[in-house]
Structure formats: C-alpha cells, structure tokens
Amino acid sequence: MTPRPHTLAVRIRDRLRLLIVEQGLRPGDKLPSENELMSLFDAGRTSIREAFKLLEQEGVIQARHGDGRYLTAQPSLDRPLTRLEGVTEMLASRGFTADDTVLDVASAEPDRHQREVLRLAPGETIVRLERLRRHRDDALLYSIDLFPRRLVPLPMDEVDWSGSLFQLLTEHGHTIAYAVTQVRAVTLDAAQAERVGGTEAGGAWLLLIQTHHDSAGRPLLFSQDYHRGTDFSFHLVRRRD
C-alpha cells in the first residue's frame, strides 16, 4: 500500500497552488525557493520538499537540478462533486480572479423540457443567462443558466448579471439548498465554440447539468456549466452498500 502523504505537506501543497495563482505564474516561470517558502509558510524544509514532491507527481511543477522548481502547468481546480457551490464561489475559493463576461441575458419563453424541469405555471417566462469566465484571457467556464422570471422581478437592466447568481437569488428570498447533477464529458458544438472563442474551445469539457432546489424541494435554477477539461476535475467518494 502506498503511504499517504503527510497532512502538513498536503496543506502546503494546496497553499502553493494558491500562491501560483495569486502571483500569476505561467508555465515556465520559476517558483520561490525552499528558503523563501519556509519563511512564508513558517514550515520546515522537509515539509516544503514533500509538498514540492506532490506537485511534481501531479505534473504541476518540474525540478531542475541546481536551479529550483519551475511551473509546467496551471494547477487544475479539483473539487468534491458532493459540495454544492456557485461558479463564482468555486473560482474565488481557489484564488482565481475570473473576468465574468455576460454574453447574453434575456427574458424568454421556456420550451417544454424547461417548463417541466422548473415546474412552471402556464404563461410563466424564464430568464436565460449566458456567461463566459476567463482567467488571464484563458477561457475557464462557459455557462447557461435558466430560472423563473418571477424570482428576480426587477427590471432586467437594473440587475448586475456578472455576479454570483446564488447570491442574487438569496437576496430575493430564494436560497438554493441542493442540486441534482449529471456529469458528462463533451466537446463544444460549432455555435458554442464560437461563443467561447477560437482554439480555446477545442478538446474535452466537463459538462455539469444541474437542477437546483430550495429546502422545500422547489426547483429554482436549471444550469449547464461547461468546465474546460484541462483546468477542472471533480472527485467523489463511492461506497458499496
């Protein structure tokens, strides 16, 4: 059995990941030295080296003999799939200062599937919000959110659609408690790729299809979040009954 890494080393590894993001390091950039990190993290040399080793095993950094460690890839966003959090919250928790671009927002007539998922009454309309999140010009996440128009009754042009949608709904008395989620590996179609922009749209994306409910089980939000596969991973614990 492979020994588990020391807890302190794991914590330092996570802090190093955050430091990489905060300092805006790019692949090929040099990381701070062991001595600098010992002072910064108030940790011993052994723990710092163990944390470096973990990042090397994950392919995030590379050691160059006599010349320190260098970033080989941007650290991915690895999240527990069982934890429900908004995209804004998720990116902020890992130190990503993402630029949120609202591609489109409009009041719309729902189709049959959307009406059923959101349990809409006859004649009810929805808000369709399409956004793109970027970090340092790199597309991270493309999302489409749908929710009943009545949940946010303000005029459309008076709402800041670039912020946290979870927070916006909560401010209007609708708090999301849980979500039913499907996860798929997909590629973007031509129209979606054009929305995301250029070659960034290529490769695999992780699509989370979610219906968000309040504590009483009422559906509040239907979302489709496309996470770029090179930057996101999700984990969960599976048990045998």
PDB file of C-alpha atoms in Angstrom:
ATOM      1  CA  MET A   1       0.000   0.000   0.000  1.00  0.00           C
ATOM      2  CA  THR A   2       1.312   3.433  -0.962  1.00  0.00           C
ATOM      3  CA  PRO A   3       1.808   5.589   2.140  1.00  0.00           C
ATOM      4  CA  ARG A   4      -0.429   8.624   2.437  1.00  0.00           C
ATOM      5  CA  PRO A   5       1.335  11.992   2.234  1.00  0.00           C
ATOM      6  CA  HIS A   6       1.819  13.880   5.467  1.00  0.00           C
ATOM      7  CA  THR A   7      -1.117  16.174   6.270  1.00  0.00           C
ATOM      8  CA  LEU A   8       1.127  19.235   6.635  1.00  0.00           C
ATOM      9  CA  ALA A   9       2.686  18.581   3.250  1.00  0.00           C
ATOM     10  CA  VAL A  10      -0.779  18.380   1.688  1.00  0.00           C
ATOM     11  CA  ARG A  11      -1.750  21.699   3.249  1.00  0.00           C
ATOM     12  CA  ILE A  12       1.448  23.315   1.996  1.00  0.00           C
ATOM     13  CA  ARG A  13       0.844  21.862  -1.469  1.00  0.00           C
ATOM     14  CA  ASP A  14      -2.604  23.487  -1.511  1.00  0.00           C
ATOM     15  CA  ARG A  15      -1.123  26.796  -0.359  1.00  0.00           C
ATOM     16  CA  LEU A  16       1.485  26.544  -3.113  1.00  0.00           C
ATOM     17  CA  ARG A  17      -1.285  26.033  -5.672  1.00  0.00           C
ATOM     18  CA  LEU A  18      -2.985  29.176  -4.416  1.00  0.00           C
ATOM     19  CA  LEU A  19       0.321  31.076  -4.418  1.00  0.00           C
ATOM     20  CA  ILE A  20       0.877  30.120  -8.073  1.00  0.00           C
ATOM     21  CA  VAL A  21      -2.491  31.611  -8.979  1.00  0.00           C
ATOM     22  CA  GLU A  22      -2.105  34.718  -6.809  1.00  0.00           C
ATOM     23  CA  GLN A  23       1.312  35.532  -8.274  1.00  0.00           C
ATOM     24  CA  GLY A  24       0.055  34.924 -11.792  1.00  0.00           C
ATOM     25  CA  LEU A  25       2.789  32.392 -12.561  1.00  0.00           C
ATOM     26  CA  ARG A  26       2.687  30.854 -16.018  1.00  0.00           C
ATOM     27  CA  PRO A  27       4.167  27.606 -17.352  1.00  0.00           C
ATOM     28  CA  GLY A  28       7.953  28.069 -17.447  1.00  0.00           C
ATOM     29  CA  ASP A  29       8.045  30.511 -14.512  1.00  0.00           C
ATOM     30  CA  LYS A  30      10.260  29.734 -11.521  1.00  0.00           C
ATOM     31  CA  LEU A  31       8.732  29.076  -8.107  1.00  0.00           C
ATOM     32  CA  PRO A  32      10.006  30.684  -4.893  1.00  0.00           C
ATOM     33  CA  SER A  33      12.953  28.891  -3.280  1.00  0.00           C
ATOM     34  CA  GLU A  34      12.721  26.462  -0.376  1.00  0.00           C
ATOM     35  CA  ASN A  35      14.122  29.112   1.981  1.00  0.00           C
ATOM     36  CA  GLU A  36      11.566  31.696   0.845  1.00  0.00           C
ATOM     37  CA  LEU A  37       8.699  29.246   1.331  1.00  0.00           C
ATOM     38  CA  MET A  38       9.987  28.118   4.737  1.00  0.00           C
ATOM     39  CA  SER A  39       9.755  31.728   5.876  1.00  0.00           C
ATOM     40  CA  LEU A  40       6.465  32.434   4.122  1.00  0.00           C
ATOM     41  CA  PHE A  41       4.661  29.319   5.356  1.00  0.00           C
ATOM     42  CA  ASP A  42       6.508  29.020   8.703  1.00  0.00           C
ATOM     43  CA  ALA A  43       7.310  25.388   7.873  1.00  0.00           C
ATOM     44  CA  GLY A  44      10.340  23.124   7.883  1.00  0.00           C
ATOM     45  CA  ARG A  45      12.405  22.216   4.849  1.00  0.00           C
ATOM     46  CA  THR A  46      11.204  18.597   4.892  1.00  0.00           C
ATOM     47  CA  SER A  47       7.534  19.604   4.669  1.00  0.00           C
ATOM     48  CA  ILE A  48       8.286  22.064   1.845  1.00  0.00           C
ATOM     49  CA  ARG A  49      10.125  19.374  -0.107  1.00  0.00           C
ATOM     50  CA  GLU A  50       7.294  16.884   0.461  1.00  0.00           C
ATOM     51  CA  ALA A  51       4.815  19.444  -0.894  1.00  0.00           C
ATOM     52  CA  PHE A  52       7.045  20.038  -3.921  1.00  0.00           C
ATOM     53  CA  LYS A  53       7.185  16.291  -4.478  1.00  0.00           C
ATOM     54  CA  LEU A  54       3.391  16.079  -4.507  1.00  0.00           C
ATOM     55  CA  LEU A  55       3.194  18.814  -7.133  1.00  0.00           C
ATOM     56  CA  GLU A  56       5.858  17.052  -9.203  1.00  0.00           C
ATOM     57  CA  GLN A  57       3.848  13.811  -9.065  1.00  0.00           C
ATOM     58  CA  GLU A  58       0.777  15.728 -10.229  1.00  0.00           C
ATOM     59  CA  GLY A  59       2.722  17.174 -13.158  1.00  0.00           C
ATOM     60  CA  VAL A  60       2.304  20.770 -11.988  1.00  0.00           C
ATOM     61  CA  ILE A  61       5.995  21.562 -11.440  1.00  0.00           C
ATOM     62  CA  GLN A  62       9.367  20.256 -12.570  1.00  0.00           C
ATOM     63  CA  ALA A  63      12.617  20.262 -10.607  1.00  0.00           C
ATOM     64  CA  ARG A  64      15.754  21.382 -12.445  1.00  0.00           C
ATOM     65  CA  HIS A  65      18.901  20.176 -10.726  1.00  0.00           C
ATOM     66  CA  GLY A  66      20.703  23.087  -9.120  1.00  0.00           C
ATOM     67  CA  ASP A  67      18.213  25.619 -10.479  1.00  0.00           C
ATOM     68  CA  GLY A  68      14.996  25.213  -8.440  1.00  0.00           C
ATOM     69  CA  ARG A  69      11.470  24.288  -9.472  1.00  0.00           C
ATOM     70  CA  TYR A  70       9.503  25.548 -12.462  1.00  0.00           C
ATOM     71  CA  LEU A  71       5.815  25.567 -13.275  1.00  0.00           C
ATOM     72  CA  THR A  72       4.930  23.137 -16.044  1.00  0.00           C
ATOM     73  CA  ALA A  73       1.130  23.548 -15.994  1.00  0.00           C
ATOM     74  CA  GLN A  74      -1.550  25.652 -14.397  1.00  0.00           C
ATOM     75  CA  PRO A  75      -2.943  23.895 -11.312  1.00  0.00           C
ATOM     76  CA  SER A  76      -6.377  22.467 -12.020  1.00  0.00           C
ATOM     77  CA  LEU A  77      -9.493  23.151 -10.000  1.00  0.00           C
ATOM     78  CA  ASP A  78     -10.139  19.855  -8.231  1.00  0.00           C
ATOM     79  CA  ARG A  79     -13.438  19.995  -6.363  1.00  0.00           C
ATOM     80  CA  PRO A  80     -15.529  17.486  -4.405  1.00  0.00           C
ATOM     81  CA  LEU A  81     -18.559  16.776  -6.576  1.00  0.00           C
ATOM     82  CA  THR A  82     -20.732  16.413  -3.481  1.00  0.00           C
ATOM     83  CA  ARG A  83     -20.137  20.038  -2.447  1.00  0.00           C
ATOM     84  CA  LEU A  84     -22.672  22.438  -3.943  1.00  0.00           C
ATOM     85  CA  GLU A  85     -21.236  25.850  -4.705  1.00  0.00           C
ATOM     86  CA  GLY A  86     -21.772  28.530  -7.271  1.00  0.00           C
ATOM     87  CA  VAL A  87     -19.221  29.085 -10.003  1.00  0.00           C
ATOM     88  CA  THR A  88     -18.245  32.490  -8.580  1.00  0.00           C
ATOM     89  CA  GLU A  89     -17.690  30.953  -5.138  1.00  0.00           C
ATOM     90  CA  MET A  90     -15.760  27.990  -6.535  1.00  0.00           C
ATOM     91  CA  LEU A  91     -13.318  30.134  -8.522  1.00  0.00           C
ATOM     92  CA  ALA A  92     -12.816  32.600  -5.671  1.00  0.00           C
ATOM     93  CA  SER A  93     -12.082  29.790  -3.186  1.00  0.00           C
ATOM     94  CA  ARG A  94      -9.099  28.728  -5.313  1.00  0.00           C
ATOM     95  CA  GLY A  95      -7.813  32.262  -5.805  1.00  0.00           C
ATOM     96  CA  PHE A  96      -8.955  32.698  -9.396  1.00  0.00           C
ATOM     97  CA  THR A  97      -9.884  36.288 -10.174  1.00  0.00           C
ATOM     98  CA  ALA A  98     -12.077  35.438 -13.133  1.00  0.00           C
ATOM     99  CA  ASP A  99     -13.422  38.008 -15.564  1.00  0.00           C
ATOM    100  CA  ASP A 100     -17.126  37.340 -15.984  1.00  0.00           C
ATOM    101  CA  THR A 101     -18.448  38.261 -19.424  1.00  0.00           C
ATOM    102  CA  VAL A 102     -22.214  38.293 -19.890  1.00  0.00           C
ATOM    103  CA  LEU A 103     -22.686  37.010 -23.427  1.00  0.00           C
ATOM    104  CA  ASP A 104     -26.452  37.307 -23.354  1.00  0.00           C
ATOM    105  CA  VAL A 105     -29.296  37.793 -20.886  1.00  0.00           C
ATOM    106  CA  ALA A 106     -32.966  37.938 -21.789  1.00  0.00           C
ATOM    107  CA  SER A 107     -36.465  37.092 -20.701  1.00  0.00           C
ATOM    108  CA  ALA A 108     -37.631  34.152 -22.787  1.00  0.00           C
ATOM    109  CA  GLU A 109     -40.390  31.652 -23.356  1.00  0.00           C
ATOM    110  CA  PRO A 110     -39.392  28.221 -21.982  1.00  0.00           C
ATOM    111  CA  ASP A 111     -39.554  25.116 -24.105  1.00  0.00           C
ATOM    112  CA  ARG A 112     -41.409  22.028 -22.925  1.00  0.00           C
ATOM    113  CA  HIS A 113     -38.411  20.472 -21.164  1.00  0.00           C
ATOM    114  CA  GLN A 114     -37.518  23.705 -19.351  1.00  0.00           C
ATOM    115  CA  ARG A 115     -41.134  24.170 -18.259  1.00  0.00           C
ATOM    116  CA  GLU A 116     -41.192  20.659 -16.812  1.00  0.00           C
ATOM    117  CA  VAL A 117     -37.815  20.896 -15.064  1.00  0.00           C
ATOM    118  CA  LEU A 118     -38.622  24.237 -13.443  1.00  0.00           C
ATOM    119  CA  ARG A 119     -42.292  23.301 -12.830  1.00  0.00           C
ATOM    120  CA  LEU A 120     -43.507  26.496 -14.409  1.00  0.00           C
ATOM    121  CA  ALA A 121     -47.132  27.569 -14.426  1.00  0.00           C
ATOM    122  CA  PRO A 122     -48.807  28.245 -17.799  1.00  0.00           C
ATOM    123  CA  GLY A 123     -47.678  31.582 -19.202  1.00  0.00           C
ATOM    124  CA  GLU A 124     -44.575  31.890 -16.971  1.00  0.00           C
ATOM    125  CA  THR A 125     -41.390  33.150 -18.586  1.00  0.00           C
ATOM    126  CA  ILE A 126     -37.772  32.488 -17.681  1.00  0.00           C
ATOM    127  CA  VAL A 127     -34.509  34.393 -17.562  1.00  0.00           C
ATOM    128  CA  ARG A 128     -31.817  32.907 -19.791  1.00  0.00           C
ATOM    129  CA  LEU A 129     -28.309  33.989 -18.744  1.00  0.00           C
ATOM    130  CA  GLU A 130     -25.263  33.022 -20.824  1.00  0.00           C
ATOM    131  CA  ARG A 131     -21.808  33.822 -19.430  1.00  0.00           C
ATOM    132  CA  LEU A 132     -18.117  33.152 -20.024  1.00  0.00           C
ATOM    133  CA  ARG A 133     -15.482  33.143 -17.271  1.00  0.00           C
ATOM    134  CA  ARG A 134     -11.865  33.857 -18.120  1.00  0.00           C
ATOM    135  CA  HIS A 135      -8.695  33.947 -16.054  1.00  0.00           C
ATOM    136  CA  ARG A 136      -5.871  35.965 -17.596  1.00  0.00           C
ATOM    137  CA  ASP A 137      -7.511  35.689 -21.034  1.00  0.00           C
ATOM    138  CA  ASP A 138      -7.905  31.899 -20.748  1.00  0.00           C
ATOM    139  CA  ALA A 139     -11.470  30.597 -21.054  1.00  0.00           C
ATOM    140  CA  LEU A 140     -12.275  28.512 -17.985  1.00  0.00           C
ATOM    141  CA  LEU A 141     -16.015  28.066 -17.931  1.00  0.00           C
ATOM    142  CA  TYR A 142     -18.975  28.629 -20.224  1.00  0.00           C
ATOM    143  CA  SER A 143     -22.419  28.551 -18.611  1.00  0.00           C
ATOM    144  CA  ILE A 144     -26.105  28.801 -19.435  1.00  0.00           C
ATOM    145  CA  ASP A 145     -28.482  29.441 -16.512  1.00  0.00           C
ATOM    146  CA  LEU A 146     -32.279  29.392 -16.607  1.00  0.00           C
ATOM    147  CA  PHE A 147     -34.646  30.384 -13.814  1.00  0.00           C
ATOM    148  CA  PRO A 148     -38.235  31.635 -13.466  1.00  0.00           C
ATOM    149  CA  ARG A 149     -38.539  35.352 -14.205  1.00  0.00           C
ATOM    150  CA  ARG A 150     -40.688  35.882 -11.095  1.00  0.00           C
ATOM    151  CA  LEU A 151     -37.743  35.015  -8.803  1.00  0.00           C
ATOM    152  CA  VAL A 152     -35.979  38.288  -9.670  1.00  0.00           C
ATOM    153  CA  PRO A 153     -38.778  40.721 -10.542  1.00  0.00           C
ATOM    154  CA  LEU A 154     -36.519  43.762 -11.031  1.00  0.00           C
ATOM    155  CA  PRO A 155     -36.209  45.324 -14.494  1.00  0.00           C
ATOM    156  CA  MET A 156     -33.583  43.373 -16.413  1.00  0.00           C
ATOM    157  CA  ASP A 157     -31.324  46.379 -16.934  1.00  0.00           C
ATOM    158  CA  GLU A 158     -31.190  47.083 -13.192  1.00  0.00           C
ATOM    159  CA  VAL A 159     -29.581  43.760 -12.306  1.00  0.00           C
ATOM    160  CA  ASP A 160     -25.817  43.070 -12.224  1.00  0.00           C
ATOM    161  CA  TRP A 161     -25.779  39.769 -14.085  1.00  0.00           C
ATOM    162  CA  SER A 162     -21.994  39.378 -13.793  1.00  0.00           C
ATOM    163  CA  GLY A 163     -22.047  38.497 -10.089  1.00  0.00           C
ATOM    164  CA  SER A 164     -22.988  35.388  -8.127  1.00  0.00           C
ATOM    165  CA  LEU A 165     -26.345  34.023  -9.248  1.00  0.00           C
ATOM    166  CA  PHE A 166     -26.691  32.081  -5.982  1.00  0.00           C
ATOM    167  CA  GLN A 167     -26.292  35.326  -4.050  1.00  0.00           C
ATOM    168  CA  LEU A 168     -28.726  37.182  -6.300  1.00  0.00           C
ATOM    169  CA  LEU A 169     -31.425  34.572  -5.730  1.00  0.00           C
ATOM    170  CA  THR A 170     -30.768  34.565  -1.986  1.00  0.00           C
ATOM    171  CA  GLU A 171     -31.142  38.360  -1.868  1.00  0.00           C
ATOM    172  CA  HIS A 172     -34.615  37.912  -3.349  1.00  0.00           C
ATOM    173  CA  GLY A 173     -35.605  35.266  -0.793  1.00  0.00           C
ATOM    174  CA  HIS A 174     -34.760  32.114  -2.745  1.00  0.00           C
ATOM    175  CA  THR A 175     -31.918  30.101  -1.217  1.00  0.00           C
ATOM    176  CA  ILE A 176     -30.544  27.080  -3.051  1.00  0.00           C
ATOM    177  CA  ALA A 177     -30.168  24.053  -0.765  1.00  0.00           C
ATOM    178  CA  TYR A 178     -29.225  21.197  -3.074  1.00  0.00           C
ATOM    179  CA  ALA A 179     -28.885  20.208  -6.721  1.00  0.00           C
ATOM    180  CA  VAL A 180     -29.461  17.097  -8.805  1.00  0.00           C
ATOM    181  CA  THR A 181     -26.451  16.793 -11.083  1.00  0.00           C
ATOM    182  CA  GLN A 182     -25.391  14.921 -14.217  1.00  0.00           C
ATOM    183  CA  VAL A 183     -21.755  14.985 -15.373  1.00  0.00           C
ATOM    184  CA  ARG A 184     -20.700  14.392 -18.964  1.00  0.00           C
ATOM    185  CA  ALA A 185     -17.501  14.712 -20.967  1.00  0.00           C
ATOM    186  CA  VAL A 186     -18.332  16.684 -24.111  1.00  0.00           C
ATOM    187  CA  THR A 187     -16.903  18.781 -26.905  1.00  0.00           C
ATOM    188  CA  LEU A 188     -18.454  22.110 -27.790  1.00  0.00           C
ATOM    189  CA  ASP A 189     -20.542  22.339 -30.927  1.00  0.00           C
ATOM    190  CA  ALA A 190     -19.717  24.934 -33.572  1.00  0.00           C
ATOM    191  CA  ALA A 191     -22.004  27.627 -32.148  1.00  0.00           C
ATOM    192  CA  GLN A 192     -20.724  27.139 -28.599  1.00  0.00           C
ATOM    193  CA  ALA A 193     -17.103  27.104 -29.747  1.00  0.00           C
ATOM    194  CA  GLU A 194     -17.652  30.425 -31.468  1.00  0.00           C
ATOM    195  CA  ARG A 195     -19.093  31.849 -28.252  1.00  0.00           C
ATOM    196  CA  VAL A 196     -16.082  30.676 -26.249  1.00  0.00           C
ATOM    197  CA  GLY A 197     -13.664  31.845 -28.892  1.00  0.00           C
ATOM    198  CA  GLY A 198     -11.032  30.370 -31.186  1.00  0.00           C
ATOM    199  CA  THR A 199      -8.819  27.403 -30.393  1.00  0.00           C
ATOM    200  CA  GLU A 200      -9.641  27.637 -26.673  1.00  0.00           C
ATOM    201  CA  ALA A 201     -12.883  25.790 -27.399  1.00  0.00           C
ATOM    202  CA  GLY A 202     -11.134  22.618 -28.556  1.00  0.00           C
ATOM    203  CA  GLY A 203     -10.661  19.469 -26.504  1.00  0.00           C
ATOM    204  CA  ALA A 204     -12.826  17.917 -23.830  1.00  0.00           C
ATOM    205  CA  TRP A 205     -15.060  19.888 -21.490  1.00  0.00           C
ATOM    206  CA  LEU A 206     -16.805  18.640 -18.354  1.00  0.00           C
ATOM    207  CA  LEU A 207     -20.498  19.480 -18.545  1.00  0.00           C
ATOM    208  CA  LEU A 208     -22.452  19.694 -15.293  1.00  0.00           C
ATOM    209  CA  ILE A 209     -26.209  19.692 -15.895  1.00  0.00           C
ATOM    210  CA  GLN A 210     -27.898  20.718 -12.662  1.00  0.00           C
ATOM    211  CA  THR A 211     -31.358  21.398 -11.331  1.00  0.00           C
ATOM    212  CA  HIS A 212     -31.061  23.453  -8.148  1.00  0.00           C
ATOM    213  CA  HIS A 213     -33.748  23.278  -5.461  1.00  0.00           C
ATOM    214  CA  ASP A 214     -34.641  25.093  -2.253  1.00  0.00           C
ATOM    215  CA  SER A 215     -35.038  23.266   1.065  1.00  0.00           C
ATOM    216  CA  ALA A 216     -38.687  22.516   0.257  1.00  0.00           C
ATOM    217  CA  GLY A 217     -37.724  20.799  -2.993  1.00  0.00           C
ATOM    218  CA  ARG A 218     -38.917  23.579  -5.312  1.00  0.00           C
ATOM    219  CA  PRO A 219     -36.720  23.942  -8.428  1.00  0.00           C
ATOM    220  CA  LEU A 220     -35.146  27.390  -8.626  1.00  0.00           C
ATOM    221  CA  LEU A 221     -32.460  27.139 -11.280  1.00  0.00           C
ATOM    222  CA  PHE A 222     -31.510  24.920 -14.221  1.00  0.00           C
ATOM    223  CA  SER A 223     -27.874  25.265 -15.268  1.00  0.00           C
ATOM    224  CA  GLN A 224     -25.472  23.895 -17.844  1.00  0.00           C
ATOM    225  CA  ASP A 225     -21.865  24.600 -16.865  1.00  0.00           C
ATOM    226  CA  TYR A 226     -19.084  23.665 -19.292  1.00  0.00           C
ATOM    227  CA  HIS A 227     -15.771  23.387 -17.418  1.00  0.00           C
ATOM    228  CA  ARG A 228     -12.609  23.249 -19.523  1.00  0.00           C
ATOM    229  CA  GLY A 229     -11.222  19.751 -19.018  1.00  0.00           C
ATOM    230  CA  THR A 230      -7.601  20.839 -18.707  1.00  0.00           C
ATOM    231  CA  ASP A 231      -8.402  23.084 -15.752  1.00  0.00           C
ATOM    232  CA  PHE A 232     -11.111  21.276 -13.796  1.00  0.00           C
ATOM    233  CA  SER A 233     -11.548  17.917 -12.143  1.00  0.00           C
ATOM    234  CA  PHE A 234     -14.137  16.695  -9.668  1.00  0.00           C
ATOM    235  CA  HIS A 235     -13.888  13.908  -7.134  1.00  0.00           C
ATOM    236  CA  LEU A 236     -16.380  11.972  -5.054  1.00  0.00           C
ATOM    237  CA  VAL A 237     -16.443   9.088  -2.601  1.00  0.00           C
ATOM    238  CA  ARG A 238     -18.215   5.947  -3.780  1.00  0.00           C
ATOM    239  CA  ARG A 239     -19.291   3.291  -1.274  1.00  0.00           C
ATOM    240  CA  ARG A 240     -20.556  -0.251  -1.514  1.00  0.00           C
ATOM    241  CA  ASP A 241     -23.828  -0.884   0.303  1.00  0.00           C
TER     242      ASP A 241
END
